[in-house]
Short mmCIF file of C-alpha atoms in Angstrom, two decimals:
data_model
loop_
_atom_site.label_atom_id
_atom_site.label_comp_id
_atom_site.label_asym_id
_atom_site.label_seq_id
_atom_site.Cartn_x
_atom_site.Cartn_y
_atom_site.Cartn_z
CA MET A 13 10.16 -40.93 33.01
CA LYS A 14 7.64 -38.45 31.04
CA ILE A 15 7.03 -38.87 27.38
CA ALA A 16 5.41 -35.98 25.01
CA VAL A 17 3.07 -37.00 22.41
CA ALA A 18 2.48 -34.35 19.63
CA SER A 19 -1.35 -34.02 19.74
CA SER A 20 -4.49 -32.45 18.27
CA GLY A 21 -6.19 -32.44 21.62
CA LYS A 22 -6.00 -32.42 25.48
CA THR A 23 -7.21 -35.83 26.01
CA LEU A 24 -5.74 -39.47 25.38
CA ASP A 25 -8.24 -40.38 22.70
CA ALA A 26 -7.12 -37.32 20.86
CA LEU A 27 -5.58 -37.46 17.44
CA VAL A 28 -1.81 -37.67 17.08
CA ASP A 29 -0.88 -34.40 15.30
CA GLY A 30 0.35 -34.81 12.05
CA ARG A 31 3.15 -32.08 12.41
CA PHE A 32 5.61 -31.71 15.42
CA GLY A 33 6.52 -27.95 15.26
CA ARG A 34 2.99 -26.98 14.55
CA ALA A 35 1.36 -29.50 16.74
CA SER A 36 -1.68 -27.89 18.73
CA GLY A 37 -0.08 -29.19 21.73
CA PHE A 38 1.79 -31.94 23.69
CA ILE A 39 0.34 -34.43 25.87
CA VAL A 40 3.08 -35.13 28.60
CA TYR A 41 2.43 -38.59 29.96
CA ASP A 42 4.14 -39.62 33.40
CA LEU A 43 5.03 -43.23 32.90
CA GLU A 44 5.43 -44.14 36.54
CA ASN A 45 2.05 -42.94 37.72
CA ASP A 46 0.01 -42.88 34.63
CA THR A 47 -1.11 -39.32 34.72
CA PHE A 48 -0.64 -36.65 32.18
CA THR A 49 -0.46 -32.82 31.56
CA VAL A 50 -0.99 -31.12 28.36
CA ALA A 51 1.53 -28.62 27.14
CA ASP A 52 0.22 -25.90 24.93
CA ASN A 53 2.04 -25.37 21.48
CA LEU A 54 -0.16 -22.27 20.22
CA GLN A 55 2.51 -19.76 19.80
CA ASN A 56 4.28 -22.02 17.23
CA LEU A 57 1.07 -22.95 15.67
CA ASN A 58 1.15 -19.08 14.31
CA ALA A 59 4.93 -18.75 14.08
CA ALA A 60 6.26 -17.12 11.07
CA GLN A 61 9.66 -19.41 11.06
CA GLY A 62 11.28 -21.60 13.67
CA ALA A 63 8.18 -23.58 14.97
CA GLY A 64 10.09 -26.90 15.07
CA ILE A 65 12.98 -25.43 17.01
CA GLN A 66 10.76 -23.63 19.52
CA ALA A 67 8.34 -27.00 19.70
CA ALA A 68 11.68 -28.77 20.30
CA GLN A 69 12.29 -26.41 23.32
CA ASN A 70 9.02 -26.33 24.87
CA VAL A 71 8.95 -30.18 24.70
CA ALA A 72 12.67 -30.01 26.43
CA GLU A 73 11.21 -27.74 29.11
CA THR A 74 8.43 -30.06 30.17
CA GLY A 75 11.05 -32.56 31.35
CA ALA A 76 10.00 -35.41 28.78
CA GLY A 77 12.78 -37.80 28.06
CA ALA A 78 11.07 -38.77 24.94
CA VAL A 79 8.63 -37.19 22.14
CA ILE A 80 6.31 -39.01 19.84
CA ALA A 81 5.22 -37.75 16.40
CA PRO A 82 4.78 -38.88 12.73
CA SER A 83 7.41 -36.71 11.74
CA PHE A 84 10.47 -34.43 12.76
CA GLY A 85 12.14 -31.84 10.57
CA PRO A 86 15.99 -31.50 10.57
CA LYS A 87 16.04 -28.31 12.95
CA ALA A 88 13.63 -29.76 15.38
CA PHE A 89 15.65 -33.06 15.44
CA SER A 90 19.00 -31.29 16.07
CA VAL A 91 17.30 -29.38 18.95
CA LEU A 92 15.88 -32.49 20.59
CA LYS A 93 19.21 -34.12 20.26
CA ALA A 94 20.95 -31.29 21.85
CA ALA A 95 18.51 -31.46 24.73
CA GLY A 96 18.58 -35.35 25.14
CA VAL A 97 15.25 -35.84 24.14
CA LYS A 98 14.66 -39.47 22.05
CA ALA A 99 12.48 -38.88 19.09
CA PHE A 100 10.07 -41.61 18.19
CA ILE A 101 8.33 -41.88 14.99
CA SER A 102 4.66 -43.27 14.92
CA SER A 103 1.69 -43.19 12.71
CA VAL A 104 -0.92 -44.42 14.61
CA VAL A 105 -4.08 -42.53 15.04
CA THR A 106 -4.58 -41.74 18.72
CA VAL A 107 -2.19 -40.38 21.78
CA GLN A 108 -3.38 -43.37 24.18
CA ASP A 109 -2.11 -45.47 21.18
CA ALA A 110 0.91 -43.94 20.93
CA ILE A 111 1.61 -44.48 24.25
CA GLU A 112 0.72 -48.05 24.25
CA GLU A 113 3.15 -48.53 21.48
CA TYR A 114 5.83 -46.76 23.29
CA LYS A 115 5.06 -48.99 26.63
CA SER A 116 5.30 -52.25 24.55
CA GLY A 117 8.44 -51.35 22.84
CA LYS A 118 7.11 -51.50 19.55
CA LEU A 119 8.88 -48.13 18.64
CA THR A 120 12.34 -47.59 18.00
CA GLU A 121 14.45 -44.46 18.31
CA SER A 122 14.74 -42.09 15.10
CA VAL A 123 18.21 -41.23 14.69
CA ALA A 124 17.60 -38.55 12.05
CA ALA A 125 14.96 -36.16 10.89
CA ASN A 126 12.51 -37.93 8.72
CA VAL A 127 11.02 -34.80 6.71
CA GLU A 128 12.43 -31.94 4.88
CA GLY A 129 12.05 -28.55 6.94
CA HIS A 130 8.67 -27.00 5.76
CA TRP A 131 7.15 -30.32 5.11
CA MET B 1 12.66 7.68 -13.67
CA ILE B 2 11.98 4.24 -11.53
CA ILE B 3 9.28 1.88 -12.82
CA ALA B 4 8.55 -0.83 -10.41
CA VAL B 5 6.77 -4.11 -12.05
CA ALA B 6 4.71 -5.80 -9.18
CA SER B 7 1.68 -8.32 -9.14
CA GLY B 8 0.46 -9.82 -6.12
CA LYS B 9 -0.36 -13.09 -7.97
CA GLY B 10 2.67 -14.89 -9.43
CA GLY B 11 2.86 -15.65 -13.16
CA THR B 12 0.91 -13.11 -14.64
CA GLY B 13 3.59 -11.93 -16.50
CA LYS B 14 6.04 -9.24 -14.53
CA THR B 15 9.07 -10.28 -16.12
CA THR B 16 7.23 -10.10 -19.42
CA VAL B 17 6.26 -6.70 -19.03
CA ALA B 18 9.75 -5.58 -17.31
CA VAL B 19 11.58 -7.04 -20.01
CA ALA B 20 9.29 -5.50 -22.76
CA LEU B 21 9.58 -2.22 -21.03
CA SER B 22 13.46 -2.51 -21.24
CA MET B 23 13.38 -3.67 -24.83
CA ALA B 24 10.97 -1.18 -26.18
CA SER B 25 12.68 1.92 -24.89
CA SER B 26 15.38 3.83 -27.29
CA GLU B 27 17.14 5.31 -24.17
CA PRO B 28 19.84 3.51 -21.88
CA VAL B 29 17.84 1.34 -19.40
CA LEU B 30 18.50 -0.43 -16.22
CA TYR B 31 16.71 -3.22 -15.83
CA ALA B 32 17.01 -4.74 -12.15
CA ASP B 33 15.76 -8.13 -11.33
CA CYS B 34 14.67 -8.20 -7.55
CA ASP B 35 12.80 -11.44 -7.54
CA VAL B 36 15.92 -13.11 -6.18
CA GLU B 37 14.23 -16.43 -5.38
CA GLU B 38 13.83 -16.83 -9.00
CA PRO B 39 15.40 -14.15 -11.33
CA ASN B 40 14.59 -14.97 -14.76
CA GLY B 41 15.06 -11.61 -16.66
CA SER B 42 18.26 -12.58 -17.77
CA ILE B 43 16.91 -15.67 -19.68
CA PHE B 44 15.35 -13.27 -22.07
CA LEU B 45 17.91 -10.38 -21.97
CA ARG B 46 20.81 -12.57 -22.23
CA PRO B 47 23.13 -10.26 -20.75
CA GLU B 48 27.19 -10.28 -21.07
CA VAL B 49 27.89 -10.16 -17.05
CA THR B 50 30.65 -8.04 -16.35
CA GLU B 51 30.76 -8.07 -12.57
CA THR B 52 29.62 -10.04 -9.84
CA GLU B 53 29.46 -9.40 -6.37
CA LYS B 54 28.75 -11.67 -3.01
CA VAL B 55 25.98 -10.59 -0.81
CA LEU B 56 26.86 -11.07 2.90
CA VAL B 57 24.93 -10.90 6.22
CA GLU B 58 25.80 -10.96 9.85
CA VAL B 59 24.76 -14.20 12.00
CA PRO B 60 25.95 -14.26 15.59
CA ARG B 61 28.80 -16.35 17.05
CA ILE B 62 28.64 -17.43 20.60
CA ASP B 63 32.06 -17.43 22.52
CA GLU B 64 31.28 -20.52 24.92
CA GLY B 65 33.99 -19.33 27.34
CA LYS B 66 32.20 -16.33 28.02
CA CYS B 67 28.58 -17.62 27.76
CA THR B 68 26.65 -18.39 31.12
CA SER B 69 23.90 -20.28 29.46
CA CYS B 70 21.52 -17.66 30.76
CA GLY B 71 19.27 -17.92 27.69
CA LYS B 72 18.48 -14.25 27.40
CA CYS B 73 19.44 -14.16 23.69
CA ALA B 74 17.51 -17.20 22.80
CA ARG B 75 14.34 -15.68 24.82
CA PHE B 76 14.71 -12.33 22.96
CA CYS B 77 15.36 -13.63 19.41
CA GLN B 78 11.63 -13.59 17.83
CA PHE B 79 13.06 -15.10 14.65
CA ASN B 80 13.82 -18.53 16.63
CA ALA B 81 17.49 -18.33 15.34
CA LEU B 82 18.79 -19.03 18.95
CA VAL B 83 17.64 -22.10 21.25
CA SER B 84 19.11 -22.15 24.74
CA LEU B 85 18.75 -25.69 26.60
CA GLY B 86 20.52 -24.62 29.77
CA SER B 87 23.76 -24.91 27.66
CA PRO B 88 25.45 -22.02 25.27
CA PRO B 89 22.63 -21.75 22.60
CA LEU B 90 22.42 -23.19 19.70
CA VAL B 91 22.45 -21.14 16.33
CA PHE B 92 20.47 -21.48 13.55
CA PRO B 93 22.15 -18.71 10.99
CA GLU B 94 19.56 -19.34 8.38
CA LEU B 95 16.62 -17.87 10.54
CA CYS B 96 18.89 -14.97 11.58
CA HIS B 97 17.62 -11.36 10.68
CA SER B 98 20.77 -9.87 11.66
CA CYS B 99 19.03 -7.66 14.20
CA GLY B 100 21.93 -7.48 16.58
CA GLY B 101 19.40 -7.83 19.82
CA CYS B 102 21.27 -11.15 21.02
CA GLU B 103 24.46 -8.86 21.62
CA ILE B 104 22.54 -6.36 22.94
CA VAL B 105 20.94 -8.42 25.80
CA CYS B 106 23.77 -10.63 26.48
CA PRO B 107 25.29 -9.78 30.09
CA THR B 108 28.57 -11.10 29.22
CA GLY B 109 29.65 -10.19 25.76
CA ALA B 110 29.44 -13.54 24.69
CA VAL B 111 27.90 -12.76 21.12
CA SER B 112 30.29 -11.43 18.34
CA TRP B 113 29.27 -11.53 14.42
CA LYS B 114 30.47 -13.68 11.36
CA LYS B 115 29.61 -12.65 7.79
CA VAL B 116 28.07 -15.47 5.85
CA PRO B 117 26.96 -15.64 2.17
CA ILE B 118 23.46 -15.50 1.17
CA GLY B 119 23.42 -14.31 -2.64
CA GLU B 120 25.06 -12.91 -5.57
CA ILE B 121 24.51 -9.81 -7.46
CA SER B 122 25.43 -9.63 -11.31
CA LEU B 123 26.01 -6.72 -13.47
CA GLY B 124 25.84 -6.87 -17.13
CA THR B 125 24.87 -5.22 -20.60
CA SER B 126 22.39 -6.26 -23.25
CA ASP B 127 21.21 -5.05 -26.60
CA GLY B 128 24.53 -3.64 -27.46
CA GLY B 129 25.11 -1.91 -24.07
CA ARG B 130 22.13 0.16 -23.95
CA ILE B 131 20.41 -2.25 -21.37
CA SER B 132 22.24 -2.62 -18.43
CA VAL B 133 21.03 -5.98 -16.71
CA LEU B 134 21.43 -6.23 -12.69
CA GLU B 135 20.38 -9.22 -10.90
CA GLY B 136 19.89 -10.45 -7.55
CA ARG B 137 20.13 -14.25 -6.80
CA LEU B 138 19.40 -15.44 -3.40
CA ASP B 139 21.27 -18.99 -2.37
CA VAL B 140 19.67 -22.12 -2.47
CA GLY B 141 18.55 -22.89 1.04
CA SER B 142 18.58 -19.15 2.21
CA SER B 143 15.29 -17.57 3.03
CA LEU B 144 16.26 -14.02 3.22
CA ALA B 145 15.51 -12.03 0.48
CA PRO B 146 15.33 -8.72 1.32
CA PRO B 147 19.07 -8.04 2.12
CA VAL B 148 19.86 -9.34 -1.34
CA ILE B 149 17.33 -6.93 -2.98
CA ARG B 150 18.67 -4.07 -0.95
CA GLN B 151 22.10 -4.81 -2.32
CA VAL B 152 20.58 -4.77 -6.04
CA LYS B 153 18.99 -1.58 -5.28
CA SER B 154 22.17 0.17 -3.87
CA HIS B 155 23.42 -0.15 -7.51
CA ILE B 156 20.39 1.71 -8.96
CA ALA B 157 21.76 5.35 -10.05
CA ASP B 158 19.45 8.51 -10.66
CA GLY B 159 18.66 9.88 -13.82
CA VAL B 160 18.62 6.38 -16.04
CA LEU B 161 15.20 4.92 -16.77
CA THR B 162 15.11 2.18 -14.40
CA ILE B 163 12.77 -0.97 -14.32
CA ILE B 164 12.47 -3.01 -11.27
CA ASP B 165 10.95 -6.81 -11.85
CA CYS B 166 9.43 -7.31 -8.60
CA PRO B 167 8.78 -10.68 -6.64
CA PRO B 168 5.00 -11.96 -6.49
CA GLY B 169 3.35 -11.62 -3.46
CA THR B 170 2.72 -8.51 -1.24
CA SER B 171 5.22 -9.65 1.93
CA CYS B 172 8.73 -7.91 2.59
CA PRO B 173 10.66 -8.52 -0.22
CA VAL B 174 7.88 -6.82 -2.52
CA ILE B 175 7.88 -3.94 -0.07
CA GLU B 176 11.93 -3.85 -0.16
CA SER B 177 11.47 -3.86 -4.06
CA LEU B 178 9.13 -0.88 -4.26
CA GLY B 179 10.91 1.33 -2.22
CA GLY B 180 12.09 4.25 -4.09
CA ALA B 181 10.11 3.82 -6.98
CA ASP B 182 8.26 6.64 -8.83
CA TYR B 183 5.59 4.51 -10.16
CA VAL B 184 4.32 0.67 -9.71
CA LEU B 185 2.74 -1.32 -12.92
CA LEU B 186 0.66 -3.74 -11.38
CA VAL B 187 0.34 -6.79 -13.52
CA THR B 188 -2.64 -9.12 -13.65
CA GLU B 189 -4.43 -11.36 -15.32
CA PRO B 190 -8.73 -11.85 -15.62
CA THR B 191 -9.22 -14.66 -13.45
CA PRO B 192 -10.62 -14.89 -10.00
CA PHE B 193 -7.35 -15.64 -8.20
CA GLY B 194 -5.72 -12.65 -10.54
CA LEU B 195 -8.18 -10.46 -9.00
CA HIS B 196 -7.88 -11.72 -5.51
CA ASP B 197 -4.19 -10.92 -5.42
CA LEU B 198 -4.70 -7.80 -7.29
CA LYS B 199 -6.54 -6.30 -4.59
CA LEU B 200 -4.10 -7.21 -2.05
CA ALA B 201 -1.49 -5.47 -4.14
CA VAL B 202 -3.60 -2.49 -4.71
CA GLU B 203 -4.11 -2.10 -0.99
CA THR B 204 -0.14 -2.48 -0.51
CA VAL B 205 0.79 0.43 -2.79
CA ARG B 206 -2.19 2.71 -1.84
CA GLU B 207 -0.71 2.25 1.82
CA LEU B 208 2.40 3.29 0.60
CA GLY B 209 1.04 6.05 -1.30
CA MET B 210 2.55 5.07 -4.64
CA PRO B 211 1.00 6.03 -8.07
CA PHE B 212 0.08 3.07 -9.89
CA SER B 213 -1.87 1.62 -12.84
CA VAL B 214 -2.89 -1.87 -14.19
CA VAL B 215 -1.45 -4.17 -16.86
CA ILE B 216 -3.83 -7.03 -17.62
CA ASN B 217 -2.08 -9.62 -19.27
CA ARG B 218 -4.14 -12.13 -21.29
CA PHE B 219 -6.96 -9.56 -20.95
CA ASP B 220 -9.03 -11.57 -23.84
CA GLU B 221 -9.55 -14.63 -21.54
CA GLY B 222 -11.35 -15.44 -18.38
CA ASP B 223 -13.76 -13.04 -16.49
CA SER B 224 -14.92 -9.45 -16.39
CA GLY B 225 -14.15 -9.43 -12.68
CA VAL B 226 -10.43 -7.49 -13.10
CA GLU B 227 -12.09 -4.84 -15.30
CA ASP B 228 -15.07 -4.31 -13.31
CA TYR B 229 -12.95 -3.90 -10.00
CA CYS B 230 -10.67 -1.42 -11.93
CA GLY B 231 -13.65 0.70 -13.06
CA ASP B 232 -15.46 0.89 -9.44
CA GLU B 233 -11.98 1.74 -8.03
CA LYS B 234 -11.30 4.08 -10.50
CA ILE B 235 -7.76 2.44 -11.61
CA HIS B 236 -6.41 3.21 -14.62
CA ILE B 237 -5.51 0.03 -16.93
CA ILE B 238 -2.48 1.06 -19.01
CA VAL B 239 -2.11 -1.68 -21.29
CA ARG B 240 -3.92 -4.79 -22.26
CA ILE B 241 -1.86 -7.90 -23.81
CA PRO B 242 -3.85 -10.24 -25.69
CA HIS B 243 -3.49 -13.90 -24.93
CA LYS B 244 -1.78 -16.19 -28.02
CA ARG B 245 -0.88 -19.54 -27.55
CA PHE B 246 2.17 -18.46 -29.57
CA MET B 247 3.22 -16.34 -27.02
CA ALA B 248 3.71 -18.90 -24.80
CA GLU B 249 5.88 -21.12 -27.48
CA VAL B 250 7.80 -18.21 -28.04
CA TYR B 251 8.19 -17.36 -24.22
CA SER B 252 9.22 -21.09 -23.66
CA ARG B 253 11.94 -20.64 -26.24
CA GLY B 254 13.42 -17.61 -24.23
CA GLY B 255 11.67 -15.22 -26.88
CA ASN B 256 10.17 -11.89 -25.78
CA LEU B 257 6.77 -10.10 -25.95
CA PHE B 258 7.61 -8.52 -29.42
CA ASP B 259 8.98 -12.10 -30.84
CA ALA B 260 5.67 -12.99 -30.64
CA ILE B 261 3.29 -9.86 -31.03
CA PRO B 262 5.48 -7.13 -32.66
CA GLU B 263 2.75 -4.22 -32.60
CA MET B 264 3.01 -4.29 -28.74
CA ARG B 265 6.38 -2.78 -29.03
CA GLU B 266 5.31 0.93 -29.85
CA ILE B 267 2.77 0.53 -27.12
CA PHE B 268 5.23 -0.34 -24.58
CA SER B 269 8.01 2.27 -25.81
CA GLU B 270 5.17 4.95 -25.11
CA ILE B 271 4.42 3.70 -21.33
CA PRO B 272 7.45 5.44 -19.99
CA ARG B 273 6.40 8.88 -21.64
CA ILE B 274 2.83 8.20 -20.53
CA ILE B 275 3.58 7.71 -16.98
CA GLU B 276 6.08 10.62 -16.87
CA LYS B 277 3.22 12.90 -18.07
CA GLY B 278 1.08 11.71 -14.97
CA VAL B 279 3.37 11.68 -12.24
CA GLU B 280 5.87 14.24 -10.45
CA VAL B 281 9.05 12.34 -10.81
CA LYS B 282 11.49 12.68 -7.72
#
């Protein structure tokens, strides 16, 4: 399975981006062979509205079955849910740490948005 | 004549000025509150409301029987109001601008429209019927101010002195509010922030080709930046309102400018005439 992590950079030691919808990009990590690709989110960084919605759609299109970010707004969450992508909330610092947390089963799936829209 | 009161920066005194203009006149006046996200003119004018109406906008409804999940509508939508995940699209009506594009690009005719309320218009009178008070109010949770402003403005009739209380800023709601006005008063304050946003507002009204002048509120505070800028740009300063702590106290109790500074009444009563002399009114 692949998991996506909101990232402010293009490497595993990049910082986890504080916002889901307006994250710089997503590191899409393949748990089976420990490789990753980077999915750009630039168009949403500058979107006038609906950044969370589009970011969720982007993540769904990468084929990721789960996504990790420090926060999810209500619209992003509803799109992820409809797309069958599980949302996990993590407050760790680096993308690598977030993936390790996921692998070791420390993260629990989020059942609702944890911030308001336009947080 | 239609005078729009705008500002750039919020909190400079647009409503204070718009209400004062309405109150100072001896003729019939229409006060139109287009600051639909936070209309507050009625706090000072205390109108007796005689009529209300809903503001409705159209948003798409997807017929899941006809939808083939092709995703064309979602790719077309520039407002991210539709999301397609290989299934019939999810609709986020609060982001929809009712442009109709999704219906046009849908190859199977699965898009129809439903009306949803986003705000309310109220019409009332104040000052024994002399002042008509028109107010638009955007519903909490809705984000589309322009359709509410358009509906407010549809009630403006020719021939009556009309004061439009605009929203702050220089984006779509302001442009919508300024449309059709004969003259713009830009209210500012003598601070770096006031000056910064005044420049944006000046740029906007110049782009729109509208005649305007500046009102400096709390002119005896702050710095000389706004005065210097207006001097350099040859912008007329039509009135300067002094700063009085007492004014803030009166305002916080719902009092108006003249309750605090009675001598301003005569000055404000002259403003429409001064403007009319210098402007070719449509």
